[in-house]
Amino acid sequence: MSTDATITIDVRNIIPRERHPLIFNTFDQLAPGGAFVLVNDHDPKPLYYHFQAERGEAFAWDYLENGPEVWKVRIAKSA
């Protein structure tokens, strides 16, 4: 996959129970240094804590847009 954040996952219309598996699967397929942009209708802070628990130091999390209607987060795999 690309090393820039050209991949975008908009989970606003995805069934909630399918969101985290899709997001983690996308992350796991990234090459080191790769990234994607997550688009959501609420602050995905619980996902951040899930990433901390599951992936530790292997990811970077940067808010690109912080509500109130749309949140965009760049999630990157450490190089």
PDB file of N, CA and C in Angstrom:
ATOM      1  N   MET A   1       0.832  -1.192   0.000  1.00  0.00           N
ATOM      2  CA  MET A   1       0.000   0.000   0.000  1.00  0.00           C
ATOM      3  C   MET A   1       0.872   1.248   0.000  1.00  0.00           C
ATOM      4  N   SER A   2       0.275   2.340  -0.317  1.00  0.00           N
ATOM      5  CA  SER A   2       0.978   3.609  -0.427  1.00  0.00           C
ATOM      6  C   SER A   2       1.485   4.082   0.933  1.00  0.00           C
ATOM      7  N   THR A   3       2.533   4.880   0.907  1.00  0.00           N
ATOM      8  CA  THR A   3       3.066   5.423   2.157  1.00  0.00           C
ATOM      9  C   THR A   3       2.452   6.768   2.501  1.00  0.00           C
ATOM     10  N   ASP A   4       1.514   7.264   1.684  1.00  0.00           N
ATOM     11  CA  ASP A   4       0.833   8.496   2.063  1.00  0.00           C
ATOM     12  C   ASP A   4      -0.609   8.171   2.446  1.00  0.00           C
ATOM     13  N   ALA A   5      -1.333   9.183   2.859  1.00  0.00           N
ATOM     14  CA  ALA A   5      -2.673   8.954   3.401  1.00  0.00           C
ATOM     15  C   ALA A   5      -3.740   9.111   2.320  1.00  0.00           C
ATOM     16  N   THR A   6      -3.553   8.441   1.182  1.00  0.00           N
ATOM     17  CA  THR A   6      -4.541   8.543   0.117  1.00  0.00           C
ATOM     18  C   THR A   6      -5.703   7.584   0.330  1.00  0.00           C
ATOM     19  N   ILE A   7      -5.522   6.592   1.179  1.00  0.00           N
ATOM     20  CA  ILE A   7      -6.608   5.668   1.510  1.00  0.00           C
ATOM     21  C   ILE A   7      -7.540   6.373   2.482  1.00  0.00           C
ATOM     22  N   THR A   8      -8.823   6.358   2.205  1.00  0.00           N
ATOM     23  CA  THR A   8      -9.806   6.949   3.109  1.00  0.00           C
ATOM     24  C   THR A   8     -10.862   5.906   3.425  1.00  0.00           C
ATOM     25  N   ILE A   9     -11.149   5.738   4.710  1.00  0.00           N
ATOM     26  CA  ILE A   9     -12.210   4.839   5.147  1.00  0.00           C
ATOM     27  C   ILE A   9     -13.268   5.690   5.837  1.00  0.00           C
ATOM     28  N   ASP A  10     -14.432   5.764   5.224  1.00  0.00           N
ATOM     29  CA  ASP A  10     -15.559   6.497   5.799  1.00  0.00           C
ATOM     30  C   ASP A  10     -16.478   5.470   6.438  1.00  0.00           C
ATOM     31  N   VAL A  11     -16.496   5.435   7.768  1.00  0.00           N
ATOM     32  CA  VAL A  11     -17.267   4.408   8.482  1.00  0.00           C
ATOM     33  C   VAL A  11     -18.655   4.880   8.894  1.00  0.00           C
ATOM     34  N   ARG A  12     -19.045   6.053   8.460  1.00  0.00           N
ATOM     35  CA  ARG A  12     -20.335   6.600   8.893  1.00  0.00           C
ATOM     36  C   ARG A  12     -21.515   5.741   8.450  1.00  0.00           C
ATOM     37  N   ASN A  13     -21.387   5.026   7.352  1.00  0.00           N
ATOM     38  CA  ASN A  13     -22.498   4.194   6.874  1.00  0.00           C
ATOM     39  C   ASN A  13     -22.223   2.702   7.015  1.00  0.00           C
ATOM     40  N   ILE A  14     -21.250   2.358   7.844  1.00  0.00           N
ATOM     41  CA  ILE A  14     -20.908   0.953   8.086  1.00  0.00           C
ATOM     42  C   ILE A  14     -21.491   0.539   9.430  1.00  0.00           C
ATOM     43  N   ILE A  15     -22.030  -0.670   9.486  1.00  0.00           N
ATOM     44  CA  ILE A  15     -22.601  -1.198  10.725  1.00  0.00           C
ATOM     45  C   ILE A  15     -21.545  -1.109  11.826  1.00  0.00           C
ATOM     46  N   PRO A  16     -21.909  -0.549  13.002  1.00  0.00           N
ATOM     47  CA  PRO A  16     -20.908  -0.329  14.061  1.00  0.00           C
ATOM     48  C   PRO A  16     -20.053  -1.551  14.400  1.00  0.00           C
ATOM     49  N   ARG A  17     -20.629  -2.733  14.458  1.00  0.00           N
ATOM     50  CA  ARG A  17     -19.826  -3.905  14.848  1.00  0.00           C
ATOM     51  C   ARG A  17     -18.789  -4.292  13.791  1.00  0.00           C
ATOM     52  N   GLU A  18     -18.937  -3.762  12.579  1.00  0.00           N
ATOM     53  CA  GLU A  18     -17.991  -4.068  11.499  1.00  0.00           C
ATOM     54  C   GLU A  18     -16.890  -3.017  11.364  1.00  0.00           C
ATOM     55  N   ARG A  19     -17.023  -1.918  12.081  1.00  0.00           N
ATOM     56  CA  ARG A  19     -16.079  -0.810  11.912  1.00  0.00           C
ATOM     57  C   ARG A  19     -14.673  -1.143  12.387  1.00  0.00           C
ATOM     58  N   HIS A  20     -14.518  -1.563  13.627  1.00  0.00           N
ATOM     59  CA  HIS A  20     -13.175  -1.815  14.163  1.00  0.00           C
ATOM     60  C   HIS A  20     -12.458  -2.915  13.395  1.00  0.00           C
ATOM     61  N   PRO A  21     -13.119  -4.045  13.080  1.00  0.00           N
ATOM     62  CA  PRO A  21     -12.403  -5.054  12.275  1.00  0.00           C
ATOM     63  C   PRO A  21     -11.928  -4.510  10.927  1.00  0.00           C
ATOM     64  N   LEU A  22     -12.735  -3.707  10.259  1.00  0.00           N
ATOM     65  CA  LEU A  22     -12.338  -3.106   8.982  1.00  0.00           C
ATOM     66  C   LEU A  22     -11.136  -2.181   9.175  1.00  0.00           C
ATOM     67  N   ILE A  23     -11.183  -1.357  10.197  1.00  0.00           N
ATOM     68  CA  ILE A  23     -10.111  -0.397  10.459  1.00  0.00           C
ATOM     69  C   ILE A  23      -8.810  -1.118  10.800  1.00  0.00           C
ATOM     70  N   PHE A  24      -8.867  -2.121  11.677  1.00  0.00           N
ATOM     71  CA  PHE A  24      -7.651  -2.848  12.045  1.00  0.00           C
ATOM     72  C   PHE A  24      -7.105  -3.655  10.874  1.00  0.00           C
ATOM     73  N   ASN A  25      -7.981  -4.236  10.063  1.00  0.00           N
ATOM     74  CA  ASN A  25      -7.539  -4.972   8.878  1.00  0.00           C
ATOM     75  C   ASN A  25      -6.816  -4.040   7.910  1.00  0.00           C
ATOM     76  N   THR A  26      -7.367  -2.858   7.707  1.00  0.00           N
ATOM     77  CA  THR A  26      -6.726  -1.873   6.831  1.00  0.00           C
ATOM     78  C   THR A  26      -5.363  -1.478   7.389  1.00  0.00           C
ATOM     79  N   PHE A  27      -5.304  -1.218   8.681  1.00  0.00           N
ATOM     80  CA  PHE A  27      -4.037  -0.856   9.322  1.00  0.00           C
ATOM     81  C   PHE A  27      -3.013  -1.966   9.158  1.00  0.00           C
ATOM     82  N   ASP A  28      -3.426  -3.202   9.403  1.00  0.00           N
ATOM     83  CA  ASP A  28      -2.493  -4.330   9.345  1.00  0.00           C
ATOM     84  C   ASP A  28      -1.938  -4.544   7.942  1.00  0.00           C
ATOM     85  N   GLN A  29      -2.665  -4.133   6.913  1.00  0.00           N
ATOM     86  CA  GLN A  29      -2.206  -4.283   5.533  1.00  0.00           C
ATOM     87  C   GLN A  29      -1.282  -3.154   5.085  1.00  0.00           C
ATOM     88  N   LEU A  30      -1.170  -2.102   5.884  1.00  0.00           N
ATOM     89  CA  LEU A  30      -0.290  -0.995   5.522  1.00  0.00           C
ATOM     90  C   LEU A  30       1.171  -1.425   5.567  1.00  0.00           C
ATOM     91  N   ALA A  31       1.954  -0.886   4.652  1.00  0.00           N
ATOM     92  CA  ALA A  31       3.402  -1.027   4.735  1.00  0.00           C
ATOM     93  C   ALA A  31       3.899  -0.123   5.863  1.00  0.00           C
ATOM     94  N   PRO A  32       5.052  -0.430   6.457  1.00  0.00           N
ATOM     95  CA  PRO A  32       5.603   0.480   7.457  1.00  0.00           C
ATOM     96  C   PRO A  32       5.703   1.894   6.879  1.00  0.00           C
ATOM     97  N   GLY A  33       5.235   2.860   7.633  1.00  0.00           N
ATOM     98  CA  GLY A  33       5.214   4.241   7.181  1.00  0.00           C
ATOM     99  C   GLY A  33       3.937   4.613   6.438  1.00  0.00           C
ATOM    100  N   GLY A  34       3.103   3.622   6.131  1.00  0.00           N
ATOM    101  CA  GLY A  34       1.848   3.867   5.436  1.00  0.00           C
ATOM    102  C   GLY A  34       0.798   4.449   6.363  1.00  0.00           C
ATOM    103  N   ALA A  35      -0.262   4.996   5.754  1.00  0.00           N
ATOM    104  CA  ALA A  35      -1.308   5.635   6.552  1.00  0.00           C
ATOM    105  C   ALA A  35      -2.624   5.606   5.795  1.00  0.00           C
ATOM    106  N   PHE A  36      -3.684   5.860   6.544  1.00  0.00           N
ATOM    107  CA  PHE A  36      -5.000   6.063   5.946  1.00  0.00           C
ATOM    108  C   PHE A  36      -5.732   7.113   6.750  1.00  0.00           C
ATOM    109  N   VAL A  37      -6.804   7.641   6.164  1.00  0.00           N
ATOM    110  CA  VAL A  37      -7.624   8.630   6.846  1.00  0.00           C
ATOM    111  C   VAL A  37      -8.951   7.975   7.205  1.00  0.00           C
ATOM    112  N   LEU A  38      -9.314   8.070   8.465  1.00  0.00           N
ATOM    113  CA  LEU A  38     -10.592   7.572   8.966  1.00  0.00           C
ATOM    114  C   LEU A  38     -11.565   8.741   9.044  1.00  0.00           C
ATOM    115  N   VAL A  39     -12.775   8.546   8.517  1.00  0.00           N
ATOM    116  CA  VAL A  39     -13.831   9.554   8.588  1.00  0.00           C
ATOM    117  C   VAL A  39     -14.956   8.977   9.439  1.00  0.00           C
ATOM    118  N   ASN A  40     -15.397   9.733  10.438  1.00  0.00           N
ATOM    119  CA  ASN A  40     -16.420   9.244  11.357  1.00  0.00           C
ATOM    120  C   ASN A  40     -17.368  10.379  11.738  1.00  0.00           C
ATOM    121  N   ASP A  41     -18.529  10.004  12.288  1.00  0.00           N
ATOM    122  CA  ASP A  41     -19.524  11.002  12.700  1.00  0.00           C
ATOM    123  C   ASP A  41     -19.451  11.321  14.181  1.00  0.00           C
ATOM    124  N   HIS A  42     -18.471  10.776  14.877  1.00  0.00           N
ATOM    125  CA  HIS A  42     -18.228  11.094  16.284  1.00  0.00           C
ATOM    126  C   HIS A  42     -16.731  10.959  16.553  1.00  0.00           C
ATOM    127  N   ASP A  43     -16.288  11.500  17.661  1.00  0.00           N
ATOM    128  CA  ASP A  43     -14.875  11.410  18.029  1.00  0.00           C
ATOM    129  C   ASP A  43     -14.520   9.940  18.234  1.00  0.00           C
ATOM    130  N   PRO A  44     -13.570   9.406  17.464  1.00  0.00           N
ATOM    131  CA  PRO A  44     -13.224   7.989  17.588  1.00  0.00           C
ATOM    132  C   PRO A  44     -12.232   7.701  18.714  1.00  0.00           C
ATOM    133  N   LYS A  45     -12.316   8.452  19.786  1.00  0.00           N
ATOM    134  CA  LYS A  45     -11.392   8.283  20.910  1.00  0.00           C
ATOM    135  C   LYS A  45     -11.357   6.845  21.444  1.00  0.00           C
ATOM    136  N   PRO A  46     -12.515   6.132  21.552  1.00  0.00           N
ATOM    137  CA  PRO A  46     -12.430   4.732  21.990  1.00  0.00           C
ATOM    138  C   PRO A  46     -11.566   3.879  21.061  1.00  0.00           C
ATOM    139  N   LEU A  47     -11.590   4.177  19.773  1.00  0.00           N
ATOM    140  CA  LEU A  47     -10.737   3.456  18.822  1.00  0.00           C
ATOM    141  C   LEU A  47      -9.272   3.733  19.108  1.00  0.00           C
ATOM    142  N   TYR A  48      -8.959   4.970  19.473  1.00  0.00           N
ATOM    143  CA  TYR A  48      -7.582   5.314  19.832  1.00  0.00           C
ATOM    144  C   TYR A  48      -7.093   4.419  20.977  1.00  0.00           C
ATOM    145  N   TYR A  49      -7.920   4.267  22.005  1.00  0.00           N
ATOM    146  CA  TYR A  49      -7.540   3.419  23.138  1.00  0.00           C
ATOM    147  C   TYR A  49      -7.450   1.953  22.729  1.00  0.00           C
ATOM    148  N   HIS A  50      -8.299   1.532  21.806  1.00  0.00           N
ATOM    149  CA  HIS A  50      -8.228   0.165  21.284  1.00  0.00           C
ATOM    150  C   HIS A  50      -6.891  -0.029  20.551  1.00  0.00           C
ATOM    151  N   PHE A  51      -6.486   0.950  19.748  1.00  0.00           N
ATOM    152  CA  PHE A  51      -5.189   0.880  19.068  1.00  0.00           C
ATOM    153  C   PHE A  51      -4.051   0.828  20.081  1.00  0.00           C
ATOM    154  N   GLN A  52      -4.129   1.649  21.128  1.00  0.00           N
ATOM    155  CA  GLN A  52      -3.073   1.624  22.153  1.00  0.00           C
ATOM    156  C   GLN A  52      -2.949   0.242  22.769  1.00  0.00           C
ATOM    157  N   ALA A  53      -4.083  -0.373  23.064  1.00  0.00           N
ATOM    158  CA  ALA A  53      -4.075  -1.690  23.703  1.00  0.00           C
ATOM    159  C   ALA A  53      -3.592  -2.783  22.750  1.00  0.00           C
ATOM    160  N   GLU A  54      -4.007  -2.706  21.482  1.00  0.00           N
ATOM    161  CA  GLU A  54      -3.714  -3.775  20.530  1.00  0.00           C
ATOM    162  C   GLU A  54      -2.386  -3.595  19.787  1.00  0.00           C
ATOM    163  N   ARG A  55      -1.980  -2.350  19.523  1.00  0.00           N
ATOM    164  CA  ARG A  55      -0.811  -2.114  18.663  1.00  0.00           C
ATOM    165  C   ARG A  55       0.303  -1.330  19.352  1.00  0.00           C
ATOM    166  N   GLY A  56       0.060  -0.842  20.549  1.00  0.00           N
ATOM    167  CA  GLY A  56       1.106  -0.155  21.310  1.00  0.00           C
ATOM    168  C   GLY A  56       1.723   1.015  20.565  1.00  0.00           C
ATOM    169  N   GLU A  57       3.038   0.978  20.419  1.00  0.00           N
ATOM    170  CA  GLU A  57       3.789   2.072  19.794  1.00  0.00           C
ATOM    171  C   GLU A  57       3.797   1.989  18.265  1.00  0.00           C
ATOM    172  N   ALA A  58       3.090   1.035  17.694  1.00  0.00           N
ATOM    173  CA  ALA A  58       3.184   0.773  16.252  1.00  0.00           C
ATOM    174  C   ALA A  58       2.338   1.706  15.397  1.00  0.00           C
ATOM    175  N   PHE A  59       1.679   2.697  16.003  1.00  0.00           N
ATOM    176  CA  PHE A  59       0.811   3.569  15.223  1.00  0.00           C
ATOM    177  C   PHE A  59       0.963   5.027  15.642  1.00  0.00           C
ATOM    178  N   ALA A  60       0.575   5.913  14.728  1.00  0.00           N
ATOM    179  CA  ALA A  60       0.498   7.348  15.018  1.00  0.00           C
ATOM    180  C   ALA A  60      -0.928   7.795  14.724  1.00  0.00           C
ATOM    181  N   TRP A  61      -1.431   8.736  15.501  1.00  0.00           N
ATOM    182  CA  TRP A  61      -2.824   9.187  15.439  1.00  0.00           C
ATOM    183  C   TRP A  61      -2.832  10.702  15.370  1.00  0.00           C
ATOM    184  N   ASP A  62      -3.341  11.245  14.274  1.00  0.00           N
ATOM    185  CA  ASP A  62      -3.363  12.703  14.105  1.00  0.00           C
ATOM    186  C   ASP A  62      -4.741  13.151  13.640  1.00  0.00           C
ATOM    187  N   TYR A  63      -5.375  14.004  14.439  1.00  0.00           N
ATOM    188  CA  TYR A  63      -6.670  14.565  14.038  1.00  0.00           C
ATOM    189  C   TYR A  63      -6.461  15.544  12.892  1.00  0.00           C
ATOM    190  N   LEU A  64      -7.241  15.388  11.825  1.00  0.00           N
ATOM    191  CA  LEU A  64      -7.235  16.318  10.701  1.00  0.00           C
ATOM    192  C   LEU A  64      -8.455  17.232  10.759  1.00  0.00           C
ATOM    193  N   GLU A  65      -9.541  16.702  11.297  1.00  0.00           N
ATOM    194  CA  GLU A  65     -10.781  17.467  11.481  1.00  0.00           C
ATOM    195  C   GLU A  65     -11.406  16.962  12.775  1.00  0.00           C
ATOM    196  N   ASN A  66     -11.869  17.891  13.611  1.00  0.00           N
ATOM    197  CA  ASN A  66     -12.287  17.525  14.961  1.00  0.00           C
ATOM    198  C   ASN A  66     -13.711  17.975  15.259  1.00  0.00           C
ATOM    199  N   GLY A  67     -14.679  17.502  14.433  1.00  0.00           N
ATOM    200  CA  GLY A  67     -16.082  17.751  14.669  1.00  0.00           C
ATOM    201  C   GLY A  67     -16.509  19.169  14.369  1.00  0.00           C
ATOM    202  N   PRO A  68     -17.721  19.510  14.722  1.00  0.00           N
ATOM    203  CA  PRO A  68     -18.666  18.743  15.543  1.00  0.00           C
ATOM    204  C   PRO A  68     -19.480  17.705  14.756  1.00  0.00           C
ATOM    205  N   GLU A  69     -19.445  17.744  13.416  1.00  0.00           N
ATOM    206  CA  GLU A  69     -20.250  16.797  12.638  1.00  0.00           C
ATOM    207  C   GLU A  69     -19.406  15.698  12.017  1.00  0.00           C
ATOM    208  N   VAL A  70     -18.169  16.015  11.656  1.00  0.00           N
ATOM    209  CA  VAL A  70     -17.280  15.049  11.008  1.00  0.00           C
ATOM    210  C   VAL A  70     -15.929  15.072  11.706  1.00  0.00           C
ATOM    211  N   TRP A  71     -15.408  13.898  11.949  1.00  0.00           N
ATOM    212  CA  TRP A  71     -14.055  13.743  12.479  1.00  0.00           C
ATOM    213  C   TRP A  71     -13.241  13.020  11.430  1.00  0.00           C
ATOM    214  N   LYS A  72     -12.019  13.509  11.198  1.00  0.00           N
ATOM    215  CA  LYS A  72     -11.073  12.837  10.309  1.00  0.00           C
ATOM    216  C   LYS A  72      -9.789  12.651  11.069  1.00  0.00           C
ATOM    217  N   VAL A  73      -9.286  11.412  11.025  1.00  0.00           N
ATOM    218  CA  VAL A  73      -8.062  11.075  11.740  1.00  0.00           C
ATOM    219  C   VAL A  73      -7.128  10.357  10.780  1.00  0.00           C
ATOM    220  N   ARG A  74      -5.880  10.794  10.744  1.00  0.00           N
ATOM    221  CA  ARG A  74      -4.861  10.091   9.976  1.00  0.00           C
ATOM    222  C   ARG A  74      -4.237   9.076  10.922  1.00  0.00           C
ATOM    223  N   ILE A  75      -4.312   7.806  10.534  1.00  0.00           N
ATOM    224  CA  ILE A  75      -3.756   6.720  11.322  1.00  0.00           C
ATOM    225  C   ILE A  75      -2.610   6.132  10.504  1.00  0.00           C
ATOM    226  N   ALA A  76      -1.406   6.143  11.066  1.00  0.00           N
ATOM    227  CA  ALA A  76      -0.211   5.690  10.352  1.00  0.00           C
ATOM    228  C   ALA A  76       0.456   4.541  11.080  1.00  0.00           C
ATOM    229  N   LYS A  77       1.083   3.676  10.306  1.00  0.00           N
ATOM    230  CA  LYS A  77       1.875   2.578  10.867  1.00  0.00           C
ATOM    231  C   LYS A  77       3.314   3.069  11.001  1.00  0.00           C
ATOM    232  N   SER A  78       3.911   2.877  12.154  1.00  0.00           N
ATOM    233  CA  SER A  78       5.276   3.318  12.380  1.00  0.00           C
ATOM    234  C   SER A  78       6.223   2.649  11.382  1.00  0.00           C
ATOM    235  N   ALA A  79       7.224   3.394  10.969  1.00  0.00           N
ATOM    236  CA  ALA A  79       8.198   2.886   9.981  1.00  0.00           C
ATOM    237  C   ALA A  79       9.113   1.861  10.595  1.00  0.00           C
TER     238      ALA A  79
END
